[in-house]
Amino acid sequence: MSNLHEPLDPASAAGWQSVAEAELFHVHFTRWRVAIAGAVALSAVVGGLFLYLTQDRSLWWWFGLQTGAYLLQAVFCLRYERRPPLPGSHQFNRWMWLWALQTTLAGLISGALIFWIPADQLGLLLAAIMISGSFAIGEASASGHEKLVFAAVISQALMTCIALVVHAKLPLGVI
């Protein structure tokens, strides 16, 4: 019997960490259908609201890009679901990078909503910033894998900041 105060063997600690990482991912992964359907529905509501308020039909592009990013995630979720890799395997690590890239893409597109809002309509810009921030808070508080949460939140916040500086000419809004 081992002493509880002895440090773990690094090899076994890495093995346990890989298993824990995979289990956390799979807890999050079990709800992918609901998450993607909800994200597309929420994107439709947000896009439709700003389309109504701005009368700018180019917002369909934002909605199309956002929906396309989520549908791409759905395709990869279906593929992953057919043959999930072993925890800690090279394949699992490759999938984690793929999920992080897809999550980053969806976050960048979501944060880019501000580019579709007229720069002279400060009220709408502020509403879009609040919505973007709410998305980021929701993603950060959702149960999920740490890498994916960081990928979503950082990409969305980064794109929102870029849009504030480049499009809205509000560099102090980044603070």
Short mmCIF file of C-alpha atoms in Angstrom, two decimals:
data_model
loop_
_atom_site.label_atom_id
_atom_site.label_comp_id
_atom_site.label_asym_id
_atom_site.label_seq_id
_atom_site.Cartn_x
_atom_site.Cartn_y
_atom_site.Cartn_z
CA MET A 1 0.00 0.00 0.00
CA SER A 2 1.42 3.39 -0.95
CA ASN A 3 1.65 6.35 1.37
CA LEU A 4 -0.84 9.11 0.49
CA HIS A 5 1.80 11.77 1.13
CA GLU A 6 4.28 10.35 -1.39
CA PRO A 7 4.41 12.10 -4.78
CA LEU A 8 2.87 10.22 -7.68
CA ASP A 9 5.08 8.59 -10.24
CA PRO A 10 5.26 11.08 -13.17
CA ALA A 11 4.32 8.39 -15.68
CA SER A 12 1.21 7.43 -13.73
CA ALA A 13 0.35 11.09 -13.04
CA ALA A 14 0.51 11.82 -16.78
CA GLY A 15 -1.65 8.78 -17.42
CA TRP A 16 -4.26 9.92 -14.89
CA GLN A 17 -4.16 13.43 -16.32
CA SER A 18 -4.80 12.07 -19.82
CA VAL A 19 -7.74 10.01 -18.58
CA ALA A 20 -9.17 12.98 -16.66
CA GLU A 21 -8.75 15.24 -19.71
CA ALA A 22 -10.52 12.73 -21.93
CA GLU A 23 -13.35 12.23 -19.42
CA LEU A 24 -13.89 15.97 -19.09
CA PHE A 25 -13.99 16.29 -22.86
CA HIS A 26 -16.47 13.43 -23.16
CA VAL A 27 -18.76 14.96 -20.52
CA HIS A 28 -18.87 18.10 -22.66
CA PHE A 29 -19.05 16.14 -25.91
CA THR A 30 -22.21 14.21 -24.94
CA ARG A 31 -24.25 17.40 -25.40
CA TRP A 32 -22.86 18.44 -28.77
CA ARG A 33 -26.16 18.11 -30.67
CA VAL A 34 -28.03 20.38 -28.27
CA ALA A 35 -25.11 22.81 -28.09
CA ILE A 36 -24.84 23.18 -31.85
CA ALA A 37 -28.59 23.44 -32.39
CA GLY A 38 -28.77 26.06 -29.62
CA ALA A 39 -25.83 28.00 -31.04
CA VAL A 40 -27.39 28.10 -34.52
CA ALA A 41 -30.76 29.16 -33.06
CA LEU A 42 -29.14 31.88 -30.95
CA SER A 43 -27.15 33.08 -33.96
CA ALA A 44 -30.40 33.27 -35.95
CA VAL A 45 -32.06 35.35 -33.22
CA VAL A 46 -29.09 37.71 -32.90
CA GLY A 47 -28.57 37.99 -36.66
CA GLY A 48 -32.29 38.48 -37.26
CA LEU A 49 -32.51 41.15 -34.59
CA PHE A 50 -29.64 43.15 -36.05
CA LEU A 51 -30.96 42.60 -39.58
CA TYR A 52 -34.28 44.07 -38.46
CA LEU A 53 -32.62 47.00 -36.67
CA THR A 54 -30.10 47.89 -39.38
CA GLN A 55 -32.00 46.75 -42.49
CA ASP A 56 -28.58 45.59 -43.75
CA ARG A 57 -29.00 42.35 -45.66
CA SER A 58 -25.26 41.69 -45.51
CA LEU A 59 -25.89 40.32 -42.00
CA TRP A 60 -27.02 37.15 -43.81
CA TRP A 61 -23.32 36.65 -44.54
CA TRP A 62 -22.48 36.73 -40.85
CA PHE A 63 -25.28 34.30 -40.07
CA GLY A 64 -24.20 32.03 -42.95
CA LEU A 65 -20.58 32.03 -41.79
CA GLN A 66 -21.57 31.40 -38.18
CA THR A 67 -23.97 28.60 -39.11
CA GLY A 68 -21.38 27.11 -41.46
CA ALA A 69 -18.81 27.03 -38.64
CA TYR A 70 -21.28 25.22 -36.38
CA LEU A 71 -22.30 22.76 -39.11
CA LEU A 72 -18.62 22.01 -39.74
CA GLN A 73 -18.31 21.23 -36.03
CA ALA A 74 -21.34 18.92 -36.32
CA VAL A 75 -19.72 17.00 -39.18
CA PHE A 76 -16.57 16.50 -37.13
CA CYS A 77 -18.61 15.54 -34.06
CA LEU A 78 -20.35 12.81 -36.06
CA ARG A 79 -17.03 11.55 -37.32
CA TYR A 80 -15.47 11.58 -33.86
CA GLU A 81 -18.50 9.85 -32.36
CA ARG A 82 -18.10 6.86 -34.68
CA ARG A 83 -14.63 6.01 -33.36
CA PRO A 84 -13.46 8.01 -30.36
CA PRO A 85 -9.73 7.59 -29.74
CA LEU A 86 -8.17 6.29 -26.55
CA PRO A 87 -7.47 8.85 -23.82
CA GLY A 88 -3.94 10.23 -24.01
CA SER A 89 -3.35 8.81 -27.48
CA HIS A 90 -1.82 10.76 -30.34
CA GLN A 91 -5.21 10.65 -32.09
CA PHE A 92 -6.96 12.14 -29.05
CA ASN A 93 -4.43 14.99 -28.93
CA ARG A 94 -4.92 15.60 -32.66
CA TRP A 95 -8.68 15.76 -32.16
CA MET A 96 -8.23 18.25 -29.30
CA TRP A 97 -6.24 20.55 -31.61
CA LEU A 98 -8.92 20.17 -34.28
CA TRP A 99 -11.68 21.05 -31.78
CA ALA A 100 -9.67 24.04 -30.58
CA LEU A 101 -9.25 25.31 -34.16
CA GLN A 102 -12.95 24.89 -34.93
CA THR A 103 -13.93 26.58 -31.67
CA THR A 104 -11.54 29.44 -32.45
CA LEU A 105 -13.10 29.86 -35.90
CA ALA A 106 -16.63 30.00 -34.44
CA GLY A 107 -15.47 32.51 -31.81
CA LEU A 108 -13.81 34.73 -34.40
CA ILE A 109 -16.93 34.76 -36.57
CA SER A 110 -19.16 35.44 -33.57
CA GLY A 111 -16.97 38.35 -32.45
CA ALA A 112 -16.96 39.71 -36.00
CA LEU A 113 -20.65 40.60 -35.71
CA ILE A 114 -19.57 44.15 -34.84
CA PHE A 115 -18.11 44.58 -38.34
CA TRP A 116 -21.65 44.24 -39.73
CA ILE A 117 -23.08 46.95 -37.48
CA PRO A 118 -22.86 50.52 -38.85
CA ALA A 119 -20.02 52.30 -37.05
CA ASP A 120 -22.13 55.43 -36.57
CA GLN A 121 -24.86 53.59 -34.61
CA LEU A 122 -23.29 53.57 -31.17
CA GLY A 123 -26.35 52.07 -29.46
CA LEU A 124 -26.33 49.05 -31.77
CA LEU A 125 -22.56 48.71 -31.40
CA LEU A 126 -22.92 48.65 -27.63
CA ALA A 127 -25.68 46.06 -27.88
CA ALA A 128 -23.48 43.90 -30.14
CA ILE A 129 -20.59 44.24 -27.67
CA MET A 130 -22.85 43.19 -24.81
CA ILE A 131 -24.11 40.21 -26.79
CA SER A 132 -20.57 39.21 -27.68
CA GLY A 133 -19.57 39.52 -24.03
CA SER A 134 -22.57 37.44 -22.99
CA PHE A 135 -21.57 34.73 -25.46
CA ALA A 136 -18.04 34.75 -24.02
CA ILE A 137 -19.35 34.53 -20.44
CA GLY A 138 -21.64 31.68 -21.44
CA GLU A 139 -18.80 29.82 -23.10
CA ALA A 140 -16.51 30.41 -20.12
CA SER A 141 -19.06 29.16 -17.61
CA ALA A 142 -20.18 26.17 -19.65
CA SER A 143 -18.83 22.82 -18.65
CA GLY A 144 -16.21 21.85 -21.11
CA HIS A 145 -12.62 21.24 -21.74
CA GLU A 146 -10.34 24.05 -20.63
CA LYS A 147 -8.59 24.36 -24.02
CA LEU A 148 -11.91 24.72 -25.82
CA VAL A 149 -13.23 27.29 -23.35
CA PHE A 150 -10.05 29.35 -23.78
CA ALA A 151 -10.23 28.99 -27.58
CA ALA A 152 -13.82 30.24 -27.64
CA VAL A 153 -13.46 33.10 -25.18
CA ILE A 154 -10.09 34.42 -26.35
CA SER A 155 -10.96 34.32 -30.06
CA GLN A 156 -14.29 36.03 -29.53
CA ALA A 157 -12.82 38.71 -27.25
CA LEU A 158 -9.93 39.28 -29.66
CA MET A 159 -12.23 39.74 -32.66
CA THR A 160 -14.50 42.04 -30.68
CA CYS A 161 -11.50 44.20 -29.71
CA ILE A 162 -10.23 44.27 -33.30
CA ALA A 163 -13.68 45.31 -34.53
CA LEU A 164 -13.87 48.08 -31.93
CA VAL A 165 -10.52 49.50 -32.97
CA VAL A 166 -10.67 48.98 -36.75
CA HIS A 167 -14.38 49.33 -37.57
CA ALA A 168 -15.87 51.47 -34.81
CA LYS A 169 -12.70 53.55 -34.21
CA LEU A 170 -13.20 53.09 -30.45
CA PRO A 171 -9.77 52.06 -29.13
CA LEU A 172 -10.79 52.89 -25.55
CA GLY A 173 -13.70 50.46 -25.89
CA VAL A 174 -11.17 47.64 -25.78
CA ILE A 175 -10.50 48.38 -22.11
#
